[in-house]
């Protein structure tokens, strides 16, 4: 290669082998001696094996042969393999133009990640015109024999291009998710993705495992009747306002002291406490906007150090429930309005809001938020929400925010 041939001034250097301290410093030191410009660099390490790629441009006054010879000599000393690939100016310009394409992030999460899952997902992205540029692991390194039901694994794929049919691609991802027990999130990698400020949660079956109204119904001896209405409402078969009114009416006469008894036995969803602690350490504002009841919302506010709670209020007279809701019912539309008002109070864009819920009445706020996540939701809700987590706990939200386990102290 000669400096007289401008097509050979750009070279891609691929280095691989066992990693050890000082490799990057030694190789960069050689390039520095020759005044080489680094156009791009990427380094990854998998199981103590290094993969380092450096795209370099030689100064016009520098012949390539001495640089490459010195790199080869140093790599041999370090027991590394080196491959050189000339890059033409036209190829380089085509690569630069690719930066102008829209960037996306695909997050694959589940209890375990398999080659079959990655193969299917990669096939779909390629078929729809997207190119995978980078793959990183966000979850902690997995033990070899991890049979824990609470294990989690996550990969984040960086992609560029324009999907030819985004709706068809989402439908294919949803099919893969159900078939292969994995969650697939697809988001535009824009300015707001790592700059969220507010996280809003539904309460029942989201922050907590239970549906509180079903717990109250069991105490009142009307469990089956209320559960049937609850299930129909969650599937979107009954208007939420109507279903809530009918269910609360069945609680008439229940002693108010029962509320505390039910609150004391509520259990947190897997990952909820870890998620809340992490968000609060990082300065996020957290809120509950629920079609459930404020007595239990305030119980959780105290337990989880939440900033705000909006929920329905059960009317109580003479120490017993009247069977009515006091004030305006918080339904799906009201949830979205309250979310919008919280964002306005904070002076932030709706794109900086994350909303998480499981029911049909959560869909309006999930659609309004920049990142709306259906959590262990019914198929109707999963289909209509932009993102879904169904395989792991609530702390999976952190992966969709781009956080990795190595950064998380909790």
Coordinates of C-alpha atoms in Angstrom, one line a residue:
X1 CA 0.0 0.0 0.0
X2 CA 1.3 3.4 -0.8
X3 CA 0.4 7.0 0.2
X4 CA 0.3 7.8 -3.5
X5 CA -2.9 5.8 -3.8
X6 CA -5.6 7.9 -2.0
X7 CA -8.0 4.9 -2.0
X8 CA -5.6 3.2 0.5
X9 CA -5.4 6.1 3.0
X10 CA -8.4 4.7 5.0
X11 CA -7.9 1.3 6.6
X12 CA -10.1 -0.8 8.9
X13 CA -7.9 -2.6 11.5
X14 CA -9.5 -5.7 13.1
X15 CA -7.8 -7.0 16.2
X16 CA -8.9 -10.1 18.2
X17 CA -7.5 -12.4 20.8
X18 CA -7.2 -12.9 24.6
X19 CA -7.7 -9.6 26.5
X20 CA -5.1 -8.2 28.8
X21 CA -4.4 -4.8 30.4
X22 CA -2.6 -2.3 28.2
X23 CA -3.6 -3.7 24.8
X24 CA -5.5 -0.6 23.6
X25 CA -2.8 1.8 25.0
X26 CA 0.0 -0.1 23.2
X27 CA -1.7 -0.2 19.8
X28 CA -2.9 3.4 20.0
X29 CA 0.6 4.5 21.0
X30 CA 1.9 3.1 17.6
X31 CA -0.8 4.9 15.7
X32 CA 0.0 8.1 17.6
X33 CA 3.6 7.9 16.5
X34 CA 2.5 8.2 12.9
X35 CA -0.1 10.9 13.4
X36 CA -2.9 8.6 12.4
X37 CA -6.5 10.0 12.6
X38 CA -9.1 7.6 14.2
X39 CA -12.3 7.8 12.3
X40 CA -14.2 5.2 14.3
X41 CA -13.4 2.7 17.0
X42 CA -15.3 -0.1 18.7
X43 CA -14.1 -2.5 21.4
X44 CA -16.0 -5.4 23.0
X45 CA -15.0 -8.2 25.3
X46 CA -16.7 -11.5 25.6
X47 CA -15.4 -14.1 28.1
X48 CA -11.9 -12.5 28.2
X49 CA -11.7 -12.4 24.4
X50 CA -11.1 -9.0 22.8
X51 CA -12.6 -7.7 19.6
X52 CA -11.3 -4.3 18.6
X53 CA -12.0 -2.5 15.3
X54 CA -10.3 0.8 14.4
X55 CA -11.1 2.8 11.3
X56 CA -8.0 4.9 10.6
X57 CA -6.9 7.6 8.1
X58 CA -3.3 8.0 7.4
X59 CA -1.8 11.5 7.0
X60 CA -1.0 12.3 3.3
X61 CA 2.7 12.2 4.1
X62 CA 2.7 8.8 5.7
X63 CA 3.1 5.5 3.8
X64 CA 0.9 2.7 5.2
X65 CA 3.5 -0.1 5.2
X66 CA 5.5 1.1 8.2
X67 CA 2.4 1.7 10.3
X68 CA 0.9 -1.7 9.5
X69 CA 4.3 -3.5 10.0
X70 CA 4.6 -1.9 13.5
X71 CA 1.0 -2.8 14.4
X72 CA 1.6 -6.4 13.3
X73 CA 4.8 -6.6 15.4
X74 CA 3.1 -5.2 18.5
X75 CA 0.1 -7.5 18.0
X76 CA 2.4 -10.5 17.7
X77 CA 4.1 -9.6 21.0
X78 CA 0.6 -9.4 22.6
X79 CA -0.5 -12.7 21.0
X80 CA -3.3 -11.0 19.1
X81 CA -4.6 -11.5 15.5
X82 CA -4.7 -8.6 13.2
X83 CA -6.5 -8.1 9.8
X84 CA -6.3 -5.0 7.6
X85 CA -9.0 -4.0 5.2
X86 CA -8.6 -1.0 2.8
X87 CA -11.7 1.3 2.6
X88 CA -12.3 3.5 -0.4
X89 CA -13.4 7.1 0.0
X90 CA -16.7 6.2 -1.7
X91 CA -17.3 3.4 0.8
X92 CA -16.4 5.7 3.6
X93 CA -18.8 8.4 2.4
X94 CA -21.6 5.8 2.1
X95 CA -21.0 4.8 5.7
X96 CA -21.1 8.4 6.8
X97 CA -24.4 8.9 5.0
X98 CA -25.8 6.0 7.1
X99 CA -25.5 8.2 10.2
X100 CA -28.4 10.2 8.7
X101 CA -30.7 7.2 8.9
X102 CA -33.1 6.9 11.9
X103 CA -31.6 5.1 14.8
X104 CA -33.6 2.6 16.7
X105 CA -33.1 0.4 19.8
X106 CA -34.5 -3.1 20.1
X107 CA -34.5 -4.6 23.6
X108 CA -34.8 -8.3 24.0
X109 CA -35.6 -9.4 27.5
X110 CA -36.7 -12.6 29.3
X111 CA -35.6 -15.1 31.8
X112 CA -33.0 -16.4 29.4
X113 CA -31.7 -15.4 25.9
X114 CA -31.3 -18.0 23.3
X115 CA -29.7 -18.2 19.8
X116 CA -33.1 -19.1 18.4
X117 CA -34.7 -15.9 19.7
X118 CA -31.9 -13.7 18.4
X119 CA -32.0 -15.5 15.0
X120 CA -35.7 -14.9 14.6
X121 CA -35.5 -11.3 15.7
X122 CA -32.5 -10.5 13.4
X123 CA -34.4 -12.1 10.5
X124 CA -37.4 -9.8 11.0
X125 CA -35.3 -6.6 11.3
X126 CA -33.4 -7.5 8.2
X127 CA -36.5 -8.4 6.2
X128 CA -38.0 -4.9 7.1
X129 CA -34.9 -3.0 6.0
X130 CA -33.1 -2.4 9.3
X131 CA -29.4 -3.1 9.9
X132 CA -28.0 -4.2 13.3
X133 CA -25.0 -1.9 14.2
X134 CA -24.3 -3.0 17.7
X135 CA -25.4 -5.5 20.3
X136 CA -24.7 -5.1 24.1
X137 CA -25.7 -7.1 27.1
X138 CA -27.6 -5.0 29.7
X139 CA -28.2 -7.8 32.2
X140 CA -25.6 -9.1 34.6
X141 CA -23.5 -12.1 33.7
X142 CA -25.5 -15.3 34.1
X143 CA -24.4 -18.2 36.3
X144 CA -23.9 -21.4 34.3
X145 CA -26.6 -23.2 36.2
X146 CA -29.3 -20.6 37.0
X147 CA -32.6 -22.2 37.4
X148 CA -34.1 -19.4 39.5
X149 CA -37.5 -18.3 38.5
X150 CA -36.4 -14.7 39.1
X151 CA -33.4 -14.8 36.7
X152 CA -33.4 -12.2 33.9
X153 CA -31.4 -11.6 30.7
X154 CA -31.4 -8.6 28.4
X155 CA -29.7 -7.7 25.1
X156 CA -29.9 -4.2 23.5
X157 CA -29.6 -4.0 19.7
X158 CA -28.8 -0.7 18.0
X159 CA -30.3 -0.5 14.5
X160 CA -30.4 1.9 11.6
X161 CA -32.7 2.3 8.6
X162 CA -36.4 2.8 8.0
X163 CA -38.8 -0.1 8.5
X164 CA -40.8 -0.7 5.4
X165 CA -43.9 -1.7 7.4
X166 CA -43.7 -0.9 11.1
X167 CA -47.1 -2.4 12.0
X168 CA -46.3 -5.7 10.3
X169 CA -42.9 -5.8 12.0
X170 CA -44.6 -5.2 15.4
X171 CA -47.0 -8.0 14.7
X172 CA -44.2 -10.3 13.9
X173 CA -42.4 -9.3 17.1
X174 CA -45.5 -10.0 19.1
X175 CA -45.8 -13.4 17.5
X176 CA -42.2 -14.2 18.4
X177 CA -42.8 -13.0 22.0
X178 CA -45.7 -15.4 22.5
X179 CA -44.0 -18.3 20.8
X180 CA -40.6 -18.0 22.4
X181 CA -41.3 -16.5 25.8
X182 CA -39.4 -13.3 25.3
X183 CA -40.3 -9.6 25.3
X184 CA -39.2 -7.4 22.4
X185 CA -39.3 -3.6 22.7
X186 CA -38.7 -1.4 19.6
X187 CA -38.1 2.3 20.2
X188 CA -36.7 5.2 18.2
X189 CA -33.3 6.1 19.8
X190 CA -33.9 9.8 20.2
X191 CA -32.9 12.5 22.6
X192 CA -35.7 11.7 25.0
X193 CA -35.0 8.0 25.5
X194 CA -32.3 8.6 28.1
X195 CA -33.9 11.8 29.4
X196 CA -37.1 10.6 31.0
X197 CA -38.1 12.4 34.2
X198 CA -41.5 11.1 35.4
X199 CA -42.6 7.4 35.8
X200 CA -46.3 6.8 36.4
X201 CA -47.7 3.5 37.5
X202 CA -51.1 1.8 37.7
X203 CA -51.5 0.2 41.1
X204 CA -53.4 -3.1 41.1
X205 CA -51.7 -6.0 39.3
X206 CA -48.9 -3.6 38.4
X207 CA -47.1 -2.2 41.5
X208 CA -48.9 -4.9 43.6
X209 CA -49.9 -8.4 42.7
X210 CA -53.5 -8.2 43.9
X211 CA -56.6 -6.5 42.5
X212 CA -57.7 -4.7 45.7
X213 CA -61.4 -4.7 44.9
X214 CA -61.3 -8.5 44.6
X215 CA -59.7 -8.7 48.0
X216 CA -62.4 -6.4 49.5
X217 CA -65.1 -8.5 47.8
X218 CA -63.8 -11.6 49.4
X219 CA -64.0 -9.9 52.8
X220 CA -67.6 -8.9 51.9
X221 CA -68.6 -12.4 50.7
X222 CA -69.2 -11.3 47.1
X223 CA -65.9 -12.4 45.6
X224 CA -67.1 -14.3 42.6
X225 CA -69.5 -11.7 41.5
X226 CA -66.9 -8.9 41.7
X227 CA -64.1 -11.0 40.1
X228 CA -66.3 -11.7 37.1
X229 CA -66.9 -8.0 36.5
X230 CA -63.2 -7.2 37.1
X231 CA -62.1 -9.7 34.5
X232 CA -64.5 -8.4 31.9
X233 CA -63.4 -4.8 32.6
X234 CA -59.7 -5.8 32.3
X235 CA -60.4 -7.4 28.9
X236 CA -62.1 -4.2 27.8
X237 CA -65.5 -5.8 27.5
X238 CA -67.2 -3.4 30.0
X239 CA -66.8 0.3 30.3
X240 CA -64.6 1.0 33.3
X241 CA -66.9 3.5 35.0
X242 CA -69.8 1.2 34.8
X243 CA -67.8 -1.8 36.0
X244 CA -66.4 0.2 39.0
X245 CA -69.8 1.5 40.0
X246 CA -71.3 -2.0 39.9
X247 CA -68.4 -3.6 41.8
X248 CA -68.3 -0.9 44.5
X249 CA -72.1 -1.2 45.0
X250 CA -71.6 -4.9 46.0
X251 CA -69.3 -3.7 48.9
X252 CA -72.1 -1.8 50.6
X253 CA -72.0 -2.3 54.4
X254 CA -68.5 -3.6 54.6
X255 CA -66.7 -2.3 57.7
X256 CA -64.1 0.3 57.0
X257 CA -61.7 -1.4 59.4
X258 CA -61.3 -4.1 56.8
X259 CA -59.4 -1.7 54.5
X260 CA -56.3 -1.7 56.8
X261 CA -56.4 -5.5 57.1
X262 CA -56.4 -5.8 53.3
X263 CA -53.6 -3.2 53.0
X264 CA -51.4 -5.0 55.4
X265 CA -51.4 -8.2 53.3
X266 CA -50.8 -6.6 49.9
X267 CA -47.7 -8.0 48.1
X268 CA -45.3 -6.1 45.8
X269 CA -44.9 -7.2 42.2
X270 CA -41.5 -8.8 41.4
X271 CA -38.9 -6.1 40.9
X272 CA -41.2 -3.2 42.0
X273 CA -39.1 -2.2 45.0
X274 CA -35.8 -2.4 43.2
X275 CA -37.2 -0.3 40.4
X276 CA -38.6 2.4 42.7
X277 CA -35.3 2.6 44.7
X278 CA -33.3 3.0 41.5
X279 CA -35.6 5.6 40.1
X280 CA -35.5 7.6 43.3
X281 CA -31.7 7.5 43.6
X282 CA -31.5 8.8 40.1
X283 CA -33.9 11.7 40.8
X284 CA -37.0 10.5 38.8
X285 CA -40.4 11.6 40.1
X286 CA -42.8 8.7 40.7
X287 CA -46.5 8.6 40.8
X288 CA -49.5 6.3 41.0
X289 CA -52.5 7.0 38.8
X290 CA -55.0 4.3 39.5
X291 CA -58.6 3.3 39.0
X292 CA -58.2 1.6 42.4
X293 CA -58.6 3.2 45.8
X294 CA -56.7 6.0 47.4
X295 CA -56.5 4.3 50.9
X296 CA -54.3 1.7 49.4
X297 CA -52.5 4.2 47.1
X298 CA -51.4 6.2 50.2
X299 CA -50.4 3.0 51.9
X300 CA -48.0 2.3 49.0
X301 CA -46.9 5.9 48.9
X302 CA -45.6 5.6 52.4
X303 CA -44.0 2.2 51.8
X304 CA -42.3 3.0 48.5
X305 CA -41.7 6.8 49.0
X306 CA -43.8 7.7 46.0
X307 CA -44.2 11.4 45.2
X308 CA -47.9 11.5 44.1
X309 CA -51.0 9.3 44.3
X310 CA -54.3 9.8 42.4
X311 CA -57.0 7.1 42.9
X312 CA -60.7 6.7 43.6
X313 CA -62.1 7.4 47.1
X314 CA -64.5 5.0 48.7
X315 CA -67.3 6.7 50.5
X316 CA -67.5 5.8 54.2
X317 CA -70.3 6.7 56.6
X318 CA -70.7 5.5 60.2
X319 CA -67.7 3.2 59.8
X320 CA -69.0 1.3 56.8
X321 CA -68.7 1.5 53.0
X322 CA -71.8 3.1 51.4
X323 CA -71.2 1.2 48.1
X324 CA -70.4 4.5 46.3
X325 CA -67.3 6.3 45.0
X326 CA -66.8 9.8 46.4
X327 CA -65.9 12.4 43.7
X328 CA -65.1 12.0 40.1
X329 CA -64.2 8.5 39.0
X330 CA -60.7 8.0 37.6
X331 CA -61.2 6.0 34.4
X332 CA -58.9 5.7 31.4
X333 CA -59.4 9.2 30.0
X334 CA -59.0 10.7 33.5
X335 CA -55.7 8.8 33.9
X336 CA -54.3 10.3 30.7
X337 CA -55.5 13.8 31.8
X338 CA -53.8 13.4 35.2
X339 CA -50.6 12.2 33.6
X340 CA -50.6 15.2 31.3
X341 CA -51.2 17.6 34.3
X342 CA -48.2 16.1 36.2
X343 CA -46.0 16.6 33.2
X344 CA -47.1 20.2 32.9
X345 CA -46.5 20.8 36.6
X346 CA -42.9 19.5 36.1
X347 CA -42.4 21.5 32.9
X348 CA -41.4 18.5 30.9
X349 CA -42.4 17.1 27.5
X350 CA -44.8 14.1 27.4
X351 CA -42.0 12.2 25.6
X352 CA -40.1 12.3 29.0
X353 CA -42.9 10.4 30.7
X354 CA -43.0 6.6 31.3
X355 CA -46.3 5.0 32.0
X356 CA -46.8 1.4 33.2
X357 CA -50.1 -0.5 33.5
X358 CA -51.9 -3.7 32.8
X359 CA -55.5 -3.0 32.0
X360 CA -57.6 -1.7 29.2
X361 CA -58.3 1.5 31.2
X362 CA -54.5 2.1 31.2
X363 CA -54.2 2.3 27.4
X364 CA -55.0 6.1 27.1
X365 CA -52.1 7.0 29.4
X366 CA -49.8 4.4 27.9
X367 CA -50.4 5.9 24.5
X368 CA -49.8 9.5 25.8
X369 CA -46.5 8.8 27.5
X370 CA -43.3 8.8 25.6
X371 CA -42.7 5.2 26.8
X372 CA -45.9 3.3 27.5
X373 CA -45.4 -0.2 28.8
X374 CA -48.1 -2.9 29.2
X375 CA -47.0 -5.0 32.2
X376 CA -48.1 -8.7 32.3
X377 CA -51.2 -7.4 30.5
X378 CA -54.1 -9.1 28.7
X379 CA -53.6 -9.8 25.0
X380 CA -55.8 -6.9 24.0
X381 CA -53.7 -4.4 26.0
X382 CA -50.4 -5.9 24.7
X383 CA -51.6 -5.6 21.2
X384 CA -52.5 -1.9 21.6
X385 CA -49.6 -0.8 23.7
X386 CA -46.3 0.2 22.0
X387 CA -44.2 -1.8 24.5
X388 CA -44.8 -4.8 26.8
X389 CA -43.1 -6.7 29.6
X390 CA -44.6 -10.1 30.2
X391 CA -41.7 -12.4 31.0
X392 CA -39.8 -10.7 33.9
X393 CA -40.5 -8.4 36.8
X394 CA -41.3 -4.7 36.9
X395 CA -37.6 -3.8 37.1
X396 CA -37.4 -4.8 33.5
X397 CA -38.5 -1.2 32.9
X398 CA -34.9 -0.2 33.6
X399 CA -33.7 -2.1 30.6
X400 CA -36.2 -0.3 28.3
X401 CA -34.7 2.9 29.7
X402 CA -31.2 1.7 28.5
X403 CA -29.8 1.0 32.0
X404 CA -27.6 -2.0 32.6
X405 CA -27.2 -4.0 35.8
X406 CA -23.5 -3.1 36.2
X407 CA -24.6 0.6 36.7
X408 CA -27.3 -0.3 39.2
X409 CA -26.4 -0.4 42.9
X410 CA -29.7 -2.0 43.9

